[in-house]
PDB file of C-alpha atoms in Angstrom:
ATOM      1  CA  MET N   1       0.392  -0.204  -0.343  1.00 96.00           C
ATOM      2  CA  LYS N   2       0.517   3.737  -0.455  1.00 98.00           C
ATOM      3  CA  ALA N   3       1.976   6.118   2.681  1.00 98.00           C
ATOM      4  CA  VAL N   4       3.420   8.994   3.414  1.00 98.00           C
ATOM      5  CA  ARG N   5       6.248   8.429   5.941  1.00 98.00           C
ATOM      6  CA  PHE N   6       9.223  10.159   7.750  1.00 98.00           C
ATOM      7  CA  HIS N   7      12.446   7.794   8.434  1.00 98.00           C
ATOM      8  CA  GLN N   8      13.698  11.073  10.362  1.00 98.00           C
ATOM      9  CA  THR N   9      12.573  14.249  12.150  1.00 97.00           C
ATOM     10  CA  GLY N  10      13.094  17.729   9.858  1.00 97.00           C
ATOM     11  CA  GLY N  11      11.479  20.168   7.297  1.00 97.00           C
ATOM     12  CA  ALA N  12       8.557  19.140   5.171  1.00 98.00           C
ATOM     13  CA  ASP N  13      11.125  17.323   2.528  1.00 98.00           C
ATOM     14  CA  VAL N  14      11.504  14.511   5.092  1.00 98.00           C
ATOM     15  CA  LEU N  15       8.700  12.845   4.312  1.00 98.00           C
ATOM     16  CA  ARG N  16       8.483  10.507   1.841  1.00 98.00           C
ATOM     17  CA  TYR N  17       5.571   8.670  -0.147  1.00 98.00           C
ATOM     18  CA  GLU N  18       6.075   5.359  -0.296  1.00 98.00           C
ATOM     19  CA  ASP N  19       5.400   1.710  -0.364  1.00 98.00           C
ATOM     20  CA  VAL N  20       5.177   0.036   2.828  1.00 98.00           C
ATOM     21  CA  ALA N  21       3.349  -3.593   4.117  1.00 97.00           C
ATOM     22  CA  LEU N  22      -0.136  -3.697   4.355  1.00 97.00           C
ATOM     23  CA  PRO N  23      -0.701  -3.460   8.358  1.00 97.00           C
ATOM     24  CA  GLU N  24      -1.956  -6.853  10.019  1.00 98.00           C
ATOM     25  CA  PRO N  25      -4.805  -5.780  12.864  1.00 98.00           C
ATOM     26  CA  GLY N  26      -4.290  -7.627  16.476  1.00 98.00           C
ATOM     27  CA  ALA N  27      -5.764  -8.203  19.696  1.00 98.00           C
ATOM     28  CA  GLY N  28      -8.024  -5.762  20.001  1.00 98.00           C
ATOM     29  CA  GLU N  29      -7.847  -4.100  16.735  1.00 98.00           C
ATOM     30  CA  VAL N  30      -9.317  -3.117  13.264  1.00 98.00           C
ATOM     31  CA  ARG N  31      -7.939  -1.888   9.915  1.00 98.00           C
ATOM     32  CA  VAL N  32      -9.471   1.003   8.380  1.00 98.00           C
ATOM     33  CA  ARG N  33      -9.395   1.168   4.787  1.00 98.00           C
ATOM     34  CA  VAL N  34      -8.527   4.505   5.078  1.00 98.00           C
ATOM     35  CA  ALA N  35     -11.365   7.627   2.927  1.00 98.00           C
ATOM     36  CA  GLY N  36      -9.781  10.926   4.846  1.00 98.00           C
ATOM     37  CA  SER N  37      -6.813  11.506   7.054  1.00 98.00           C
ATOM     38  CA  ALA N  38      -6.623  15.171   8.535  1.00 98.00           C
ATOM     39  CA  TYR N  39      -3.909  17.123   8.622  1.00 97.00           C
ATOM     40  CA  ASN N  40      -3.340  18.895  11.779  1.00 96.00           C
ATOM     41  CA  PRO N  41      -1.020  21.529  13.319  1.00 93.00           C
ATOM     42  CA  ALA N  42       0.707  18.653  15.341  1.00 94.00           C
ATOM     43  CA  ASP N  43       1.414  16.629  12.434  1.00 96.00           C
ATOM     44  CA  GLY N  44       4.278  19.005  11.438  1.00 96.00           C
ATOM     45  CA  GLY N  45       5.063  19.451  15.589  1.00 95.00           C
ATOM     46  CA  MET N  46       5.986  15.756  15.931  1.00 96.00           C
ATOM     47  CA  ARG N  47       7.536  15.525  11.989  1.00 97.00           C
ATOM     48  CA  GLY N  48       9.791  19.269  13.275  1.00 96.00           C
ATOM     49  CA  GLY N  49      10.702  16.756  15.698  1.00 94.00           C
ATOM     50  CA  PHE N  50       9.561  19.709  18.328  1.00 91.00           C
ATOM     51  CA  LEU N  51       6.690  17.951  19.883  1.00 89.00           C
ATOM     52  CA  PRO N  52       7.452  16.149  22.995  1.00 86.00           C
ATOM     53  CA  ILE N  53       5.361  12.784  21.326  1.00 92.00           C
ATOM     54  CA  PRO N  54       7.322   8.905  21.654  1.00 93.00           C
ATOM     55  CA  ILE N  55       7.165   8.187  17.986  1.00 95.00           C
ATOM     56  CA  THR N  56       9.124   5.371  16.694  1.00 96.00           C
ATOM     57  CA  LEU N  57      10.499   6.146  13.601  1.00 97.00           C
ATOM     58  CA  PRO N  58       9.706   5.732  10.909  1.00 98.00           C
ATOM     59  CA  HIS N  59       6.776   7.188  11.638  1.00 98.00           C
ATOM     60  CA  THR N  60       3.465   7.903   9.306  1.00 98.00           C
ATOM     61  CA  PRO N  61       1.397  10.967  10.424  1.00 98.00           C
ATOM     62  CA  GLY N  62      -1.951  11.311  10.728  1.00 98.00           C
ATOM     63  CA  TYR N  63      -3.584  10.851  14.225  1.00 97.00           C
ATOM     64  CA  ASP N  64      -7.554  11.260  12.487  1.00 98.00           C
ATOM     65  CA  VAL N  65      -9.227   9.171  10.513  1.00 98.00           C
ATOM     66  CA  SER N  66     -12.334   7.811   8.416  1.00 98.00           C
ATOM     67  CA  GLY N  67     -12.898   4.910   7.029  1.00 98.00           C
ATOM     68  CA  THR N  68     -14.375   1.241   6.021  1.00 98.00           C
ATOM     69  CA  VAL N  69     -13.496  -1.749   8.239  1.00 98.00           C
ATOM     70  CA  ASP N  70     -12.179  -3.703   6.088  1.00 96.00           C
ATOM     71  CA  ALA N  71     -10.477  -6.596   8.816  1.00 98.00           C
ATOM     72  CA  VAL N  72     -11.138  -7.071  12.946  1.00 98.00           C
ATOM     73  CA  GLY N  73      -8.010  -8.634  15.159  1.00 98.00           C
ATOM     74  CA  GLU N  74      -9.053 -11.486  17.096  1.00 97.00           C
ATOM     75  CA  GLY N  75     -11.608 -10.260  20.365  1.00 97.00           C
ATOM     76  CA  VAL N  76     -12.960  -7.467  18.582  1.00 98.00           C
ATOM     77  CA  THR N  77     -17.098  -7.932  17.792  1.00 95.00           C
ATOM     78  CA  SER N  78     -17.578  -4.002  16.898  1.00 97.00           C
ATOM     79  CA  PRO N  79     -17.016  -2.420  14.523  1.00 98.00           C
ATOM     80  CA  ALA N  80     -16.933  -4.877  11.858  1.00 98.00           C
ATOM     81  CA  ALA N  81     -16.150  -5.236   8.543  1.00 98.00           C
ATOM     82  CA  GLY N  82     -18.038  -3.020   6.140  1.00 98.00           C
ATOM     83  CA  ASP N  83     -18.075  -0.354   9.109  1.00 98.00           C
ATOM     84  CA  ALA N  84     -18.207   3.386   8.136  1.00 98.00           C
ATOM     85  CA  VAL N  85     -16.542   4.548  10.751  1.00 98.00           C
ATOM     86  CA  VAL N  86     -14.486   7.375  12.166  1.00 98.00           C
ATOM     87  CA  GLY N  87     -12.396   7.941  14.878  1.00 98.00           C
ATOM     88  CA  PHE N  88      -8.987  10.180  17.239  1.00 98.00           C
ATOM     89  CA  LEU N  89      -6.059   7.374  16.972  1.00 98.00           C
ATOM     90  CA  PRO N  90      -3.203   7.261  19.099  1.00 97.00           C
ATOM     91  CA  MET N  91      -1.102   9.921  18.652  1.00 96.00           C
ATOM     92  CA  ALA N  92       2.354   7.878  19.212  1.00 95.00           C
ATOM     93  CA  ALA N  93       0.910   5.065  16.600  1.00 97.00           C
ATOM     94  CA  ASP N  94       1.230   5.011  12.735  1.00 98.00           C
ATOM     95  CA  GLY N  95      -0.749   6.645  11.649  1.00 98.00           C
ATOM     96  CA  SER N  96      -3.690   7.552   8.692  1.00 98.00           C
ATOM     97  CA  ALA N  97      -1.113   9.309   5.908  1.00 98.00           C
ATOM     98  CA  ALA N  98      -1.436   5.283   3.969  1.00 98.00           C
ATOM     99  CA  GLU N  99      -4.291   3.709   2.030  1.00 98.00           C
ATOM    100  CA  TYR N 100      -5.178   1.267   5.205  1.00 98.00           C
ATOM    101  CA  VAL N 101      -4.275   2.105   9.118  1.00 98.00           C
ATOM    102  CA  VAL N 102      -5.008  -0.154  12.045  1.00 98.00           C
ATOM    103  CA  ALA N 103      -6.353   1.208  15.380  1.00 98.00           C
ATOM    104  CA  PRO N 104      -8.068  -0.208  18.714  1.00 98.00           C
ATOM    105  CA  ALA N 105     -11.574  -1.147  17.920  1.00 98.00           C
ATOM    106  CA  GLU N 106     -12.156   1.021  20.796  1.00 98.00           C
ATOM    107  CA  ALA N 107     -11.208   4.534  19.553  1.00 98.00           C
ATOM    108  CA  LEU N 108     -13.958   4.217  16.096  1.00 98.00           C
ATOM    109  CA  VAL N 109     -17.708   5.274  16.350  1.00 98.00           C
ATOM    110  CA  PRO N 110     -19.820   4.918  12.953  1.00 98.00           C
ATOM    111  CA  ALA N 111     -18.674   7.638  10.820  1.00 98.00           C
ATOM    112  CA  PRO N 112     -21.862  10.807  10.263  1.00 98.00           C
ATOM    113  CA  THR N 113     -23.786   9.775   7.336  1.00 98.00           C
ATOM    114  CA  ARG N 114     -24.421  13.513   6.359  1.00 96.00           C
ATOM    115  CA  LEU N 115     -21.868  14.261   4.717  1.00 97.00           C
ATOM    116  CA  PRO N 116     -18.987  12.102   2.905  1.00 98.00           C
ATOM    117  CA  LEU N 117     -16.546   9.946   4.788  1.00 98.00           C
ATOM    118  CA  ALA N 118     -13.355  11.604   3.772  1.00 98.00           C
ATOM    119  CA  ASP N 119     -14.914  14.410   4.960  1.00 98.00           C
ATOM    120  CA  ALA N 120     -15.808  13.147   9.108  1.00 98.00           C
ATOM    121  CA  ALA N 121     -11.770  12.875   9.198  1.00 98.00           C
ATOM    122  CA  GLY N 122     -12.128  16.625   9.943  1.00 98.00           C
ATOM    123  CA  LEU N 123     -13.869  15.927  13.552  1.00 98.00           C
ATOM    124  CA  PRO N 124     -12.559  14.112  15.797  1.00 98.00           C
ATOM    125  CA  SER N 125      -9.726  15.759  16.943  1.00 98.00           C
ATOM    126  CA  VAL N 126     -10.220  19.122  16.884  1.00 98.00           C
ATOM    127  CA  ALA N 127     -14.282  18.976  17.685  1.00 98.00           C
ATOM    128  CA  LEU N 128     -12.818  16.581  20.728  1.00 98.00           C
ATOM    129  CA  THR N 129     -10.606  19.607  21.871  1.00 98.00           C
ATOM    130  CA  ALA N 130     -13.017  21.786  21.705  1.00 98.00           C
ATOM    131  CA  TRP N 131     -15.742  20.216  23.903  1.00 98.00           C
ATOM    132  CA  GLN N 132     -12.890  19.043  26.205  1.00 98.00           C
ATOM    133  CA  ALA N 133     -11.969  23.074  26.926  1.00 98.00           C
ATOM    134  CA  LEU N 134     -15.772  24.036  26.958  1.00 98.00           C
ATOM    135  CA  PHE N 135     -17.668  21.909  29.165  1.00 98.00           C
ATOM    136  CA  GLU N 136     -14.924  19.485  30.642  1.00 98.00           C
ATOM    137  CA  ALA N 137     -12.311  21.961  31.956  1.00 98.00           C
ATOM    138  CA  GLY N 138     -14.364  25.041  31.464  1.00 98.00           C
ATOM    139  CA  GLY N 139     -18.061  23.201  32.771  1.00 98.00           C
ATOM    140  CA  LEU N 140     -19.852  26.049  30.009  1.00 98.00           C
ATOM    141  CA  ALA N 141     -23.457  26.795  31.047  1.00 98.00           C
ATOM    142  CA  ALA N 142     -26.443  28.067  29.337  1.00 98.00           C
ATOM    143  CA  GLY N 143     -26.913  32.207  30.051  1.00 98.00           C
ATOM    144  CA  GLN N 144     -22.859  32.739  30.395  1.00 98.00           C
ATOM    145  CA  ARG N 145     -20.059  34.155  28.653  1.00 98.00           C
ATOM    146  CA  VAL N 146     -17.883  32.643  27.100  1.00 98.00           C
ATOM    147  CA  LEU N 147     -14.869  34.741  25.114  1.00 97.00           C
ATOM    148  CA  ILE N 148     -12.972  32.041  23.070  1.00 97.00           C
ATOM    149  CA  ASN N 149      -9.521  33.627  20.917  1.00 95.00           C
ATOM    150  CA  GLY N 150      -8.307  31.995  17.923  1.00 94.00           C
ATOM    151  CA  ALA N 151     -12.050  31.475  17.079  1.00 96.00           C
ATOM    152  CA  GLY N 152     -11.871  31.237  13.116  1.00 93.00           C
ATOM    153  CA  GLY N 153      -9.281  28.316  13.566  1.00 93.00           C
ATOM    154  CA  PRO N 154     -10.810  25.100  13.277  1.00 94.00           C
ATOM    155  CA  VAL N 155     -10.801  24.210  16.889  1.00 97.00           C
ATOM    156  CA  GLY N 156     -12.413  27.704  17.119  1.00 97.00           C
ATOM    157  CA  GLY N 157     -15.248  26.697  14.667  1.00 96.00           C
ATOM    158  CA  TYR N 158     -16.865  23.860  16.532  1.00 98.00           C
ATOM    159  CA  ALA N 159     -16.403  25.637  19.391  1.00 98.00           C
ATOM    160  CA  VAL N 160     -18.436  28.626  18.798  1.00 98.00           C
ATOM    161  CA  GLN N 161     -21.088  26.412  17.250  1.00 98.00           C
ATOM    162  CA  LEU N 162     -21.342  24.024  20.807  1.00 98.00           C
ATOM    163  CA  ALA N 163     -21.415  27.094  22.776  1.00 98.00           C
ATOM    164  CA  HIS N 164     -24.060  28.536  21.241  1.00 98.00           C
ATOM    165  CA  ARG N 165     -25.177  25.427  20.785  1.00 98.00           C
ATOM    166  CA  ALA N 166     -25.295  25.552  24.920  1.00 98.00           C
ATOM    167  CA  GLY N 167     -26.952  28.697  25.127  1.00 98.00           C
ATOM    168  CA  ALA N 168     -23.783  30.744  25.981  1.00 98.00           C
ATOM    169  CA  HIS N 169     -23.671  34.625  24.835  1.00 98.00           C
ATOM    170  CA  VAL N 170     -20.122  34.004  22.459  1.00 98.00           C
ATOM    171  CA  VAL N 171     -17.743  36.438  22.214  1.00 97.00           C
ATOM    172  CA  ALA N 172     -15.150  35.376  19.416  1.00 96.00           C
ATOM    173  CA  THR N 173     -12.321  36.561  17.808  1.00 94.00           C
ATOM    174  CA  ALA N 174     -11.185  36.474  14.425  1.00 92.00           C
ATOM    175  CA  SER N 175      -9.232  37.795  11.541  1.00 90.00           C
ATOM    176  CA  PRO N 176     -11.011  39.510   8.718  1.00 92.00           C
ATOM    177  CA  ARG N 177     -10.685  36.692   6.812  1.00 90.00           C
ATOM    178  CA  SER N 178     -12.907  34.146   9.262  1.00 92.00           C
ATOM    179  CA  ALA N 179     -15.196  36.601  10.222  1.00 93.00           C
ATOM    180  CA  GLU N 180     -18.022  35.881   8.705  1.00 94.00           C
ATOM    181  CA  ALA N 181     -17.937  32.155   9.489  1.00 94.00           C
ATOM    182  CA  VAL N 182     -17.429  32.184  13.289  1.00 96.00           C
ATOM    183  CA  ARG N 183     -20.430  35.013  13.032  1.00 96.00           C
ATOM    184  CA  ALA N 184     -22.794  32.092  11.063  1.00 96.00           C
ATOM    185  CA  ALA N 185     -21.484  29.606  13.302  1.00 96.00           C
ATOM    186  CA  GLY N 186     -23.548  31.173  16.639  1.00 97.00           C
ATOM    187  CA  ALA N 187     -20.820  34.141  18.062  1.00 97.00           C
ATOM    188  CA  ASP N 188     -22.545  37.103  19.057  1.00 97.00           C
ATOM    189  CA  GLU N 189     -19.756  39.779  18.979  1.00 95.00           C
ATOM    190  CA  VAL N 190     -16.625  39.132  16.425  1.00 95.00           C
ATOM    191  CA  VAL N 191     -13.692  41.274  17.072  1.00 93.00           C
ATOM    192  CA  ASP N 192     -11.453  41.145  14.708  1.00 89.00           C
ATOM    193  CA  ARG N 193      -8.108  40.822  15.958  1.00 79.00           C
ATOM    194  CA  THR N 194      -6.165  42.226  13.412  1.00 82.00           C
ATOM    195  CA  THR N 195      -7.129  46.229  14.113  1.00 84.00           C
ATOM    196  CA  THR N 196      -8.946  45.916  17.823  1.00 78.00           C
ATOM    197  CA  SER N 197      -7.389  44.763  21.525  1.00 81.00           C
ATOM    198  CA  LEU N 198      -9.244  42.435  22.954  1.00 80.00           C
ATOM    199  CA  LEU N 199      -8.965  44.316  26.620  1.00 82.00           C
ATOM    200  CA  ASP N 200     -10.521  47.276  24.647  1.00 81.00           C
ATOM    201  CA  ALA N 201     -13.187  45.241  23.452  1.00 80.00           C
ATOM    202  CA  VAL N 202     -14.659  43.151  25.854  1.00 85.00           C
ATOM    203  CA  THR N 203     -16.090  45.279  28.200  1.00 85.00           C
ATOM    204  CA  GLU N 204     -17.960  43.341  29.990  1.00 91.00           C
ATOM    205  CA  PRO N 205     -16.398  40.589  32.078  1.00 96.00           C
ATOM    206  CA  VAL N 206     -16.966  36.822  30.941  1.00 97.00           C
ATOM    207  CA  ASP N 207     -17.339  33.841  33.120  1.00 98.00           C
ATOM    208  CA  VAL N 208     -15.381  31.578  30.854  1.00 98.00           C
ATOM    209  CA  LEU N 209     -12.029  32.686  28.783  1.00 98.00           C
ATOM    210  CA  VAL N 210     -11.249  30.288  26.076  1.00 98.00           C
ATOM    211  CA  ASN N 211      -7.633  30.412  24.555  1.00 97.00           C
ATOM    212  CA  LEU N 212      -6.923  28.765  21.247  1.00 96.00           C
ATOM    213  CA  ALA N 213      -3.838  30.264  20.164  1.00 92.00           C
ATOM    214  CA  PRO N 214      -0.494  31.919  20.570  1.00 90.00           C
ATOM    215  CA  ILE N 215      -0.852  34.982  22.655  1.00 92.00           C
ATOM    216  CA  THR N 216       2.344  35.853  25.065  1.00 92.00           C
ATOM    217  CA  ALA N 217       2.304  35.738  28.775  1.00 94.00           C
ATOM    218  CA  ASP N 218       1.616  39.373  29.818  1.00 93.00           C
ATOM    219  CA  ASP N 219      -1.781  40.045  27.178  1.00 92.00           C
ATOM    220  CA  PHE N 220      -3.244  36.631  28.519  1.00 94.00           C
ATOM    221  CA  ALA N 221      -2.378  37.628  31.734  1.00 94.00           C
ATOM    222  CA  ALA N 222      -4.078  40.961  31.257  1.00 93.00           C
ATOM    223  CA  LEU N 223      -7.058  39.234  29.443  1.00 93.00           C
ATOM    224  CA  ALA N 224      -7.486  36.874  32.176  1.00 95.00           C
ATOM    225  CA  GLY N 225      -8.360  39.651  34.102  1.00 94.00           C
ATOM    226  CA  ARG N 226     -11.945  40.019  32.147  1.00 95.00           C
ATOM    227  CA  VAL N 227     -12.703  37.154  33.537  1.00 97.00           C
ATOM    228  CA  ARG N 228     -15.768  37.566  36.596  1.00 97.00           C
ATOM    229  CA  ASP N 229     -14.924  36.749  40.307  1.00 98.00           C
ATOM    230  CA  GLY N 230     -15.134  32.119  40.295  1.00 98.00           C
ATOM    231  CA  GLY N 231     -14.716  32.304  36.387  1.00 98.00           C
ATOM    232  CA  VAL N 232     -12.457  30.042  34.895  1.00 98.00           C
ATOM    233  CA  VAL N 233      -8.956  30.475  32.440  1.00 98.00           C
ATOM    234  CA  VAL N 234      -8.790  27.214  29.706  1.00 98.00           C
ATOM    235  CA  SER N 235      -6.154  27.363  27.629  1.00 97.00           C
ATOM    236  CA  THR N 236      -4.755  24.998  24.475  1.00 96.00           C
ATOM    237  CA  THR N 237      -1.385  26.369  23.697  1.00 90.00           C
ATOM    238  CA  PRO N 238       0.970  24.742  26.419  1.00 85.00           C
ATOM    239  CA  ARG N 239       4.106  26.795  25.724  1.00 87.00           C
ATOM    240  CA  VAL N 240       2.269  30.055  27.346  1.00 93.00           C
ATOM    241  CA  PRO N 241       0.742  29.333  31.106  1.00 95.00           C
ATOM    242  CA  THR N 242      -2.261  29.498  32.196  1.00 97.00           C
ATOM    243  CA  PRO N 243      -3.376  32.862  34.213  1.00 96.00           C
ATOM    244  CA  ASP N 244      -5.573  32.209  37.169  1.00 96.00           C
ATOM    245  CA  ASP N 245      -5.610  34.489  39.630  1.00 96.00           C
ATOM    246  CA  PRO N 246      -6.933  32.553  43.052  1.00 96.00           C
ATOM    247  CA  ALA N 247      -7.297  36.154  44.778  1.00 97.00           C
ATOM    248  CA  ARG N 248     -10.805  35.865  43.087  1.00 97.00           C
ATOM    249  CA  GLY N 249     -11.110  32.510  42.588  1.00 98.00           C
ATOM    250  CA  VAL N 250     -10.143  32.515  38.948  1.00 98.00           C
ATOM    251  CA  ARG N 251      -8.915  29.166  38.228  1.00 97.00           C
ATOM    252  CA  ALA N 252      -6.334  28.039  35.027  1.00 98.00           C
ATOM    253  CA  VAL N 253      -7.008  24.776  33.317  1.00 98.00           C
ATOM    254  CA  THR N 254      -4.758  23.452  30.501  1.00 97.00           C
ATOM    255  CA  VAL N 255      -6.124  21.169  28.154  1.00 97.00           C
ATOM    256  CA  TYR N 256      -4.529  18.246  27.053  1.00 94.00           C
ATOM    257  CA  LEU N 257      -6.238  16.152  24.382  1.00 96.00           C
ATOM    258  CA  HIS N 258      -7.722  12.464  25.754  1.00 95.00           C
ATOM    259  CA  PRO N 259      -9.244  10.395  23.539  1.00 96.00           C
ATOM    260  CA  ASP N 260     -13.490   9.843  24.090  1.00 97.00           C
ATOM    261  CA  ALA N 261     -15.352   7.432  22.201  1.00 98.00           C
ATOM    262  CA  ASP N 262     -18.080   8.282  24.321  1.00 98.00           C
ATOM    263  CA  VAL N 263     -18.140  12.407  23.433  1.00 98.00           C
ATOM    264  CA  LEU N 264     -17.101  11.226  19.513  1.00 98.00           C
ATOM    265  CA  ARG N 265     -20.143   9.454  19.308  1.00 98.00           C
ATOM    266  CA  GLN N 266     -22.305  12.519  20.471  1.00 98.00           C
ATOM    267  CA  LEU N 267     -20.733  15.104  18.115  1.00 98.00           C
ATOM    268  CA  VAL N 268     -21.432  12.882  15.153  1.00 98.00           C
ATOM    269  CA  ALA N 269     -24.500  12.640  16.503  1.00 98.00           C
ATOM    270  CA  LEU N 270     -25.088  16.571  16.502  1.00 98.00           C
ATOM    271  CA  VAL N 271     -23.676  16.493  12.647  1.00 98.00           C
ATOM    272  CA  ASP N 272     -26.334  13.627  11.447  1.00 98.00           C
ATOM    273  CA  ALA N 273     -28.891  15.962  12.828  1.00 98.00           C
ATOM    274  CA  GLY N 274     -27.938  18.543  11.798  1.00 97.00           C
ATOM    275  CA  ASP N 275     -26.405  20.314  14.733  1.00 97.00           C
ATOM    276  CA  LEU N 276     -22.848  20.956  13.934  1.00 98.00           C
ATOM    277  CA  ARG N 277     -21.422  21.620  11.170  1.00 97.00           C
ATOM    278  CA  VAL N 278     -18.208  19.741   9.799  1.00 97.00           C
ATOM    279  CA  ASP N 279     -15.961  22.585   7.213  1.00 95.00           C
ATOM    280  CA  ILE N 280     -13.493  21.730   4.867  1.00 97.00           C
ATOM    281  CA  ALA N 281     -11.403  23.986   3.821  1.00 95.00           C
ATOM    282  CA  ARG N 282      -9.678  22.169   1.156  1.00 96.00           C
ATOM    283  CA  ARG N 283      -9.220  17.994   0.199  1.00 98.00           C
ATOM    284  CA  VAL N 284      -5.751  16.850  -1.037  1.00 98.00           C
ATOM    285  CA  PRO N 285      -4.358  13.708  -2.563  1.00 98.00           C
ATOM    286  CA  LEU N 286      -1.906  11.708  -0.061  1.00 98.00           C
ATOM    287  CA  ALA N 287       0.727  11.726  -3.056  1.00 98.00           C
ATOM    288  CA  ASP N 288       0.622  16.138  -2.227  1.00 98.00           C
ATOM    289  CA  LEU N 289       1.536  15.213   1.762  1.00 98.00           C
ATOM    290  CA  PRO N 290       4.225  16.413   1.779  1.00 98.00           C
ATOM    291  CA  THR N 291       3.185  19.694  -0.455  1.00 98.00           C
ATOM    292  CA  LEU N 292       1.102  20.892   2.646  1.00 98.00           C
ATOM    293  CA  HIS N 293       3.410  20.272   5.103  1.00 98.00           C
ATOM    294  CA  ALA N 294       5.323  22.683   3.753  1.00 98.00           C
ATOM    295  CA  GLU N 295       2.805  24.978   3.185  1.00 98.00           C
ATOM    296  CA  ALA N 296       1.900  25.010   7.129  1.00 96.00           C
ATOM    297  CA  ASP N 297       5.351  25.286   7.925  1.00 96.00           C
ATOM    298  CA  ALA N 298       5.233  28.606   5.697  1.00 96.00           C
ATOM    299  CA  GLY N 299       2.065  30.039   7.437  1.00 93.00           C
ATOM    300  CA  ARG N 300      -0.426  28.730   4.452  1.00 94.00           C
ATOM    301  CA  VAL N 301      -2.285  26.279   5.367  1.00 94.00           C
ATOM    302  CA  HIS N 302      -5.856  27.736   6.446  1.00 90.00           C
ATOM    303  CA  GLY N 303      -9.078  25.798   8.264  1.00 92.00           C
ATOM    304  CA  LYS N 304      -9.444  21.663   7.623  1.00 96.00           C
ATOM    305  CA  VAL N 305      -7.339  20.396   5.599  1.00 97.00           C
ATOM    306  CA  VAL N 306      -8.438  16.652   4.765  1.00 98.00           C
ATOM    307  CA  VAL N 307      -5.678  14.505   2.856  1.00 98.00           C
ATOM    308  CA  VAL N 308      -7.019  11.365   0.440  1.00 98.00           C
ATOM    309  CA  PRO N 309      -5.542   8.278  -0.598  1.00 97.00           C
ATOM    310  CA  PRO N 310      -5.881   6.694  -3.240  1.00 94.00           C
ATOM    311  CA  ALA N 311      -7.679   3.857  -2.541  1.00 69.00           C
ATOM    312  CA  ALA N 312     -10.401   5.771  -1.748  1.00 57.00           C
TER     313      ALA N 312
END
């Protein structure tokens, strides 16, 4: 089968589109014929060698997958061969930038039926991150105010939709390029981060601050001052410490994405009910993944990109 792998860490030029052996599922595993593999910034971090996830070289990137089960290992009763599935794969294992991938059966759930199977790869890790930031870390509830910094990215798009659906008042930052999409996703207020200071724009306290974008420690600490007493500051960017304020009862939570098949099932159900939109910016052939990585390194990748293998 064809796959994209890197045999050493480095720039995008270390990626190779090559022939590899067809993997066989072990006990508790299934083999999936890949329909779609989503590109995520962490893929570039692991390839570059600066994200501390213990991979074995050569490594196949891609930890989001959608596809069809074509073989099952010992002890697996569900999913079954022929089932369309979607899942968030273990990040340290070989991933879905291939025609086939082996996955733990417990990581996969039935794929949404409302959209093309390949596009479903754009759901798992980013939607799970949004859910875990808003509800598990932030405890967001109806009637609360939430500020989502970096709402124009893939995680932000889901975060705005989920917060709006939960009945929160959503204040979101976005660039002019993504402002309309953020507003359509359900933001009540959209702040142009390229022209407006957040400290000036956010005049009323918020219950939950969710940071999804690069930010300086000083700016983050200042922004945390807009969180009301007893509120929470949530961040998915661990390179900058998440600020708290114990004197005011403001908590700080840094989110590290973890698998959760039960929540992923709920997210799929929302997609199929028409209550959660999956927006795919581009679809690229698997052979072009090295070029996509180079574009991402140069800051030219915007929105969610799905990688489609030749077998799809």
